[in-house]
Tab-separated table of C-alpha atoms in Angstrom:
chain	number	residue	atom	x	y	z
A	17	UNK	CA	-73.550	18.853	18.498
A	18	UNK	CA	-76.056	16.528	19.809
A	19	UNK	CA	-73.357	14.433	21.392
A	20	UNK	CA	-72.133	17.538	23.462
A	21	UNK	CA	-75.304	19.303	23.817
A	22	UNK	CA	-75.763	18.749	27.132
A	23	UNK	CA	-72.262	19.711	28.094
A	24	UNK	CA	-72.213	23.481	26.229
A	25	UNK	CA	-71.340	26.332	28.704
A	26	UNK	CA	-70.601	29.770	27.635
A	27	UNK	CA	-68.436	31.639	30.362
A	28	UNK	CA	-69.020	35.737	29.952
A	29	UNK	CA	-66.158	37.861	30.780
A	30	UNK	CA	-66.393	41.359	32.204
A	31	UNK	CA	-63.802	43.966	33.336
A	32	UNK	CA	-65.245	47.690	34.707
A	33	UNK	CA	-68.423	48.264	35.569
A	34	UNK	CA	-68.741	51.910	35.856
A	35	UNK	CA	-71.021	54.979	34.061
A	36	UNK	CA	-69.358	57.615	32.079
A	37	UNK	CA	-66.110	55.571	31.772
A	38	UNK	CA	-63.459	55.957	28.741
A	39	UNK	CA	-62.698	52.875	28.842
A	40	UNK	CA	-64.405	50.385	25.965
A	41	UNK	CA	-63.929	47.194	27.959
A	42	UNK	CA	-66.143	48.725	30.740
A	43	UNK	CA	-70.300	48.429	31.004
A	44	UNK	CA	-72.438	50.916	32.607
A	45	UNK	CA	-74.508	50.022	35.376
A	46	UNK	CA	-77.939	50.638	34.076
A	47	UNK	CA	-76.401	47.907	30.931
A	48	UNK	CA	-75.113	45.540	33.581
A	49	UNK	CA	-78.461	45.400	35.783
A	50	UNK	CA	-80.208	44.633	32.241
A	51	UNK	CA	-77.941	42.044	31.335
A	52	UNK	CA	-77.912	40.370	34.614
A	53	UNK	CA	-81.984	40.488	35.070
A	54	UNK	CA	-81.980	38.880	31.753
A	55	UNK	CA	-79.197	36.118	32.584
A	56	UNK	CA	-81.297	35.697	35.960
A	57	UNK	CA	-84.574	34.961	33.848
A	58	UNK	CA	-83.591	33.260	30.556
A	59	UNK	CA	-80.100	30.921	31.702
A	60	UNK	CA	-78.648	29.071	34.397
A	61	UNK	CA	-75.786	31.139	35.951
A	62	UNK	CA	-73.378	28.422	37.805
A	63	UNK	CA	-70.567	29.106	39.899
A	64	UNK	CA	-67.376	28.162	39.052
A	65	UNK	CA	-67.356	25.418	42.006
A	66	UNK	CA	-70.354	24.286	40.482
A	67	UNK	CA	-69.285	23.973	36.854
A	68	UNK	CA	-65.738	22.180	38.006
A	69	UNK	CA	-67.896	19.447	40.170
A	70	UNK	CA	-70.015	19.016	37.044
A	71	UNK	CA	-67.039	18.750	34.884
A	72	UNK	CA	-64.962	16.347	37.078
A	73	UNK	CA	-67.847	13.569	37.592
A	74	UNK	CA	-68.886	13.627	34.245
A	75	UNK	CA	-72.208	15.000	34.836
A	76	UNK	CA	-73.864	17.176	32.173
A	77	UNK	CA	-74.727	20.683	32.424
A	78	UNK	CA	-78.074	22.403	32.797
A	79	UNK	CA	-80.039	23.463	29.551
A	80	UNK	CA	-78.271	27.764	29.326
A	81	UNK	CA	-75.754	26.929	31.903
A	82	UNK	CA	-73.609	29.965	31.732
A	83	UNK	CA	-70.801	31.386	34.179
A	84	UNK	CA	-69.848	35.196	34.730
A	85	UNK	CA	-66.185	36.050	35.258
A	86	UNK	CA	-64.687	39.738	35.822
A	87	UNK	CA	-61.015	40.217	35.602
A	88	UNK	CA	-58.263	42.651	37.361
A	89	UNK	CA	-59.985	42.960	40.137
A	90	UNK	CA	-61.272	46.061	39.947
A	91	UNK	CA	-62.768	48.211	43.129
A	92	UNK	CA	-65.960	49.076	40.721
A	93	UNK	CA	-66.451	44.795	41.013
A	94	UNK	CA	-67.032	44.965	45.033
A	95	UNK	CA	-69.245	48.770	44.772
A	96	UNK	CA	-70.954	48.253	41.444
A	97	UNK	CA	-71.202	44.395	40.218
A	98	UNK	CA	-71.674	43.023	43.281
A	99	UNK	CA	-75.276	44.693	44.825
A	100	UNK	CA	-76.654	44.077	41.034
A	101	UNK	CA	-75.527	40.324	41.245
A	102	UNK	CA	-76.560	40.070	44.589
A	103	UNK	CA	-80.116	41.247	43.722
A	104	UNK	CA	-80.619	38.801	41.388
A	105	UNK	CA	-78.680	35.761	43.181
A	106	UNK	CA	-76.192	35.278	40.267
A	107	UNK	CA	-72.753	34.187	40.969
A	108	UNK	CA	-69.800	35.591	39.785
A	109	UNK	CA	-65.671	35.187	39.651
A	110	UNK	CA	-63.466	38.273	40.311
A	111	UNK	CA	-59.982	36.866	38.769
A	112	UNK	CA	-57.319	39.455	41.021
A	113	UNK	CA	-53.879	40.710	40.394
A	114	UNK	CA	-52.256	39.979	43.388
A	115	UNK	CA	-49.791	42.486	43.364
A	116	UNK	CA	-52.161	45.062	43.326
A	117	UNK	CA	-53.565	43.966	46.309
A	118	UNK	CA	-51.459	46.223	48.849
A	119	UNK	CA	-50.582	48.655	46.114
A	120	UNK	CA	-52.642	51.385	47.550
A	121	UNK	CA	-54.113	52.093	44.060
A	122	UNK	CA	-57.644	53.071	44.038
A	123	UNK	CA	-59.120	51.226	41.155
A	124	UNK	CA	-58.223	47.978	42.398
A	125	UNK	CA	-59.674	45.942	45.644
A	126	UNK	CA	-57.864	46.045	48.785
A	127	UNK	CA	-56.997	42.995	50.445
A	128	UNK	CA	-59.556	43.308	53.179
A	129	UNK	CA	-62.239	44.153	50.237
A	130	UNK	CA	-60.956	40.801	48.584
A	131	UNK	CA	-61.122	39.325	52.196
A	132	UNK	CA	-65.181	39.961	52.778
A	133	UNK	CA	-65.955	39.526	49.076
A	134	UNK	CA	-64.534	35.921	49.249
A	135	UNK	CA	-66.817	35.201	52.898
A	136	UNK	CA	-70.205	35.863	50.457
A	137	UNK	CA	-72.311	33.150	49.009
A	138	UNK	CA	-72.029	34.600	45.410
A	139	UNK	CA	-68.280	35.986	44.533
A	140	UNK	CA	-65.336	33.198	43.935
A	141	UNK	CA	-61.935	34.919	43.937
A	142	UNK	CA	-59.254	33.372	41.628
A	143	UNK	CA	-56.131	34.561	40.585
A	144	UNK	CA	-55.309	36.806	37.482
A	145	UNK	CA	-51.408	36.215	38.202
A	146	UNK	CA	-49.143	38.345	40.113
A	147	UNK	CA	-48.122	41.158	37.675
A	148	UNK	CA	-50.572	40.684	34.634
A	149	UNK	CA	-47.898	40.185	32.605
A	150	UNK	CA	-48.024	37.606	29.382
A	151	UNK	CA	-46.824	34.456	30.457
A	152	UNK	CA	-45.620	32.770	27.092
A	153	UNK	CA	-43.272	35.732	27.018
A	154	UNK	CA	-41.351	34.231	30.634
A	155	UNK	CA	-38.944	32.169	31.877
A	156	UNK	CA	-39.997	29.474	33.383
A	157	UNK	CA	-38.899	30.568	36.696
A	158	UNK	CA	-40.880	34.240	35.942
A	159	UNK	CA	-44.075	32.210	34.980
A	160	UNK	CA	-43.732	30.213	38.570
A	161	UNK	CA	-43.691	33.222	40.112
A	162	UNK	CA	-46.810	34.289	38.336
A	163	UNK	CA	-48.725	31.432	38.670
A	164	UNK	CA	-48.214	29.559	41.526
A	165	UNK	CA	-46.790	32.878	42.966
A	166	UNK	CA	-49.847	34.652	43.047
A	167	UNK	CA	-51.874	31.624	44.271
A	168	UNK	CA	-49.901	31.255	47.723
A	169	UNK	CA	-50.316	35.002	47.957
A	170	UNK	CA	-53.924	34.879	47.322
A	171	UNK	CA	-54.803	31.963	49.579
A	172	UNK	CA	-52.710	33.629	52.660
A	173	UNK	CA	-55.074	36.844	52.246
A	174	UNK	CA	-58.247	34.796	52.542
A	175	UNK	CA	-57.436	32.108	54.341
A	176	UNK	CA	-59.029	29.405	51.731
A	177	UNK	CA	-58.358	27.906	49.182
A	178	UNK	CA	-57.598	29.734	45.783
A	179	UNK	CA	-58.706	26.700	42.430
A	180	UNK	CA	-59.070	29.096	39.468
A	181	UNK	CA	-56.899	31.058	37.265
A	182	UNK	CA	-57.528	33.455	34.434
A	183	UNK	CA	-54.704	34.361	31.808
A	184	UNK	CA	-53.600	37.658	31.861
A	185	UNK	CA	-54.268	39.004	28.544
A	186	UNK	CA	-55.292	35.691	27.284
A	187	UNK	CA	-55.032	35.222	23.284
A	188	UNK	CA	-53.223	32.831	21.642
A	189	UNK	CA	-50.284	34.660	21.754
A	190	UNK	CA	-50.321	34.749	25.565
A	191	UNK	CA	-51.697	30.791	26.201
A	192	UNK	CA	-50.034	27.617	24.696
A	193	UNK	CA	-49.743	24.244	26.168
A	194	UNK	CA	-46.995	24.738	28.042
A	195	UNK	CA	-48.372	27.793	30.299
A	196	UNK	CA	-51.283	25.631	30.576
A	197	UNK	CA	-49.222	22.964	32.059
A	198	UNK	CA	-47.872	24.943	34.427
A	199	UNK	CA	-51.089	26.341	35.831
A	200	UNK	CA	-52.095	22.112	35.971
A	201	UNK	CA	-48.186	21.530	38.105
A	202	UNK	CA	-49.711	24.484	40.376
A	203	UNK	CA	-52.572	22.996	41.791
A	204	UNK	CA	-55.226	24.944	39.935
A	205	UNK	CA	-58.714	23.334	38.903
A	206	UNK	CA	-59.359	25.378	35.896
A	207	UNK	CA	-57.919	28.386	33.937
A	208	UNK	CA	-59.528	30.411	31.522
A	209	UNK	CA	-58.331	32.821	28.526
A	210	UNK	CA	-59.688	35.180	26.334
A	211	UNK	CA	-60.239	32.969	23.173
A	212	UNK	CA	-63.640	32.805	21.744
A	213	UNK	CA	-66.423	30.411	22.059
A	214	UNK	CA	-68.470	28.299	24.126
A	215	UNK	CA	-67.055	25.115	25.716
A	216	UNK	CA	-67.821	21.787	25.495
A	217	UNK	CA	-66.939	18.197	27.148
A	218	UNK	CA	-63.873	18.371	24.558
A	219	UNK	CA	-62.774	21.772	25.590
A	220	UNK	CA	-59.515	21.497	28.052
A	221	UNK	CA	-59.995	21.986	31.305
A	222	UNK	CA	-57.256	24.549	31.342
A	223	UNK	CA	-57.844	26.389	27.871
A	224	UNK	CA	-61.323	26.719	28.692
A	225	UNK	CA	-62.765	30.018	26.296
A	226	UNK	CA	-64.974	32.880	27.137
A	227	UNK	CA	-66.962	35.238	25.633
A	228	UNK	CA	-66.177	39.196	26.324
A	229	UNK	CA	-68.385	41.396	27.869
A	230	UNK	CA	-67.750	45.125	26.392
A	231	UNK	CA	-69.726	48.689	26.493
A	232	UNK	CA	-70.665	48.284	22.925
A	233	UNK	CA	-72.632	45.327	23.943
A	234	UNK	CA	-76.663	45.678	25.000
C-alpha cells in the first residue's frame, strides 16, 4: 500500500442523469450537483488525458486523484451533466455507442451534440463500441467491428482523435485478456470495465476498474 500509494486512482462511473427517472442506474440532478461540489472540494478530478500522461511517464498521481466517466452516451450527459460539471470545472468522459449516433433516438446524443461536446475544455469522448454488445461473446471479426469499428466511426464525426474505450457491459464475463488485446491491436490508450476497485501502478492499462455511480448512492 505504501509502495502504490501515490499511484491509487478511483475512476467513478455514471450513466443517466435525470429526476424522476425509473431507471436505478440513473442520479438525479439535485444528487449529481452534490456529488460533484463535493468531488470539486475534497479530490482531484483528472481528465482522462491527464491520468494516461501520468501513467505513461511513470509519474505519480495527486493525493484523491479521481476520474468521472459516463457511459452510452446519453442526451441527459450534454443537457444535465454537463452545466453541473462545467460549474465546478470538473472533467468528465462520455464513453458513446456509435451506432446510436445517427439513429434518430432521443435519449442518445446526436452526432453534432457529440461534435460540440468534444470542442469543450472539460468532456473527452471515447468509444463504448459500436452496438453495446458483449464482446467475449464475438467472433473475432464481430469484435473488430466493435472495437476498432466504432473508433474510425467516432474519430470521422469529430475530426480528432478517439484514445479511450469503455466495455460494454463490462464484468468479467464480458472482459478477458483477449478482448483486452484487441482494444491494445486497435490503437486505444486505455479501456475501462465495470469491475470493482480502485487502480493502482499494477492495474493494466486496459482492465483498468471503476467504481459505479447509482441513484441509491448520496
Amino acid at each position: 500500500y505504501r509502495l502504490f500509494a501515490r499511484r491509487r486512482v478511483r475512476v467513478l462511473a455514471y450513466h443517466g442523469i435525470e429526476d424522476g427517472a425509473e431507471s436505478y442506474f440513473s442520479v438525479s440532478r439535485e444528487e449529481f450537483e452534490r456529488q460533484i461540489a463535493l468531488i470539486a472540494r475534497t479530490c482531484r478530478p483528472l481528465s482522462l488525458d491527464a491520468l494516461d500522461a501520468a501513467l505513461a511517464g511513470g509519474q505519480a498521481l495527486p493525493k484523491n486523484a479521481i476520474v468521472l466517466t459516463f457511459d452510452d452516451g446519453y442526451d441527459n450527459f450534454r443537457a444535465h451533466a454537463v452545466p453541473i460539471l462545467e460549474k465546478y470545472s470538473v472533467p468528465a468522459t462520455c464513453f458513446v455507442i456509435t451506432a446510436t449516433l445517427d439513429a434518430g433516438d432521443p435519449r442518445f446524443l446526436t452526432e453534432a451534440d457529440a461534435r460540440r461536446l468534444a470542442r469543450t475544455d472539460l468532456v473527452t469522448l471515447g468509444s463504448h463500441g459500436a452496438s453495446h454488445r458483449s464482446l467475449r461473446q464475438l467472433s473475432a471479426e464481430e469484435r473488430e467491428a466493435e472495437i476498432a469499428g466504432s473508433r474510425h466511426r467516432l474519430e470521422q464525426s469529430l475530426g480528432a482523435p478517439v484514445r479511450y474505450f469503455c466495455y460494454p457491459y463490462g464484468t468479467r464475463n464480458d472482459v478477458d485478456t483477449a478482448t483486452a488485446a484487441s482494444v491494445a491491436a486497435a490503437g486505444y490508450r486505455l479501456a475501462f470495465t465495470s469491475i470493482k476497485g480502485v487502480n493502482t501502478a499494477r492495474t493494466p492499462p486496459f482492465l483498468l476498474r471503476r467504481t459505479k455511480v447509482e441513484a441509491g448512492d448520496d
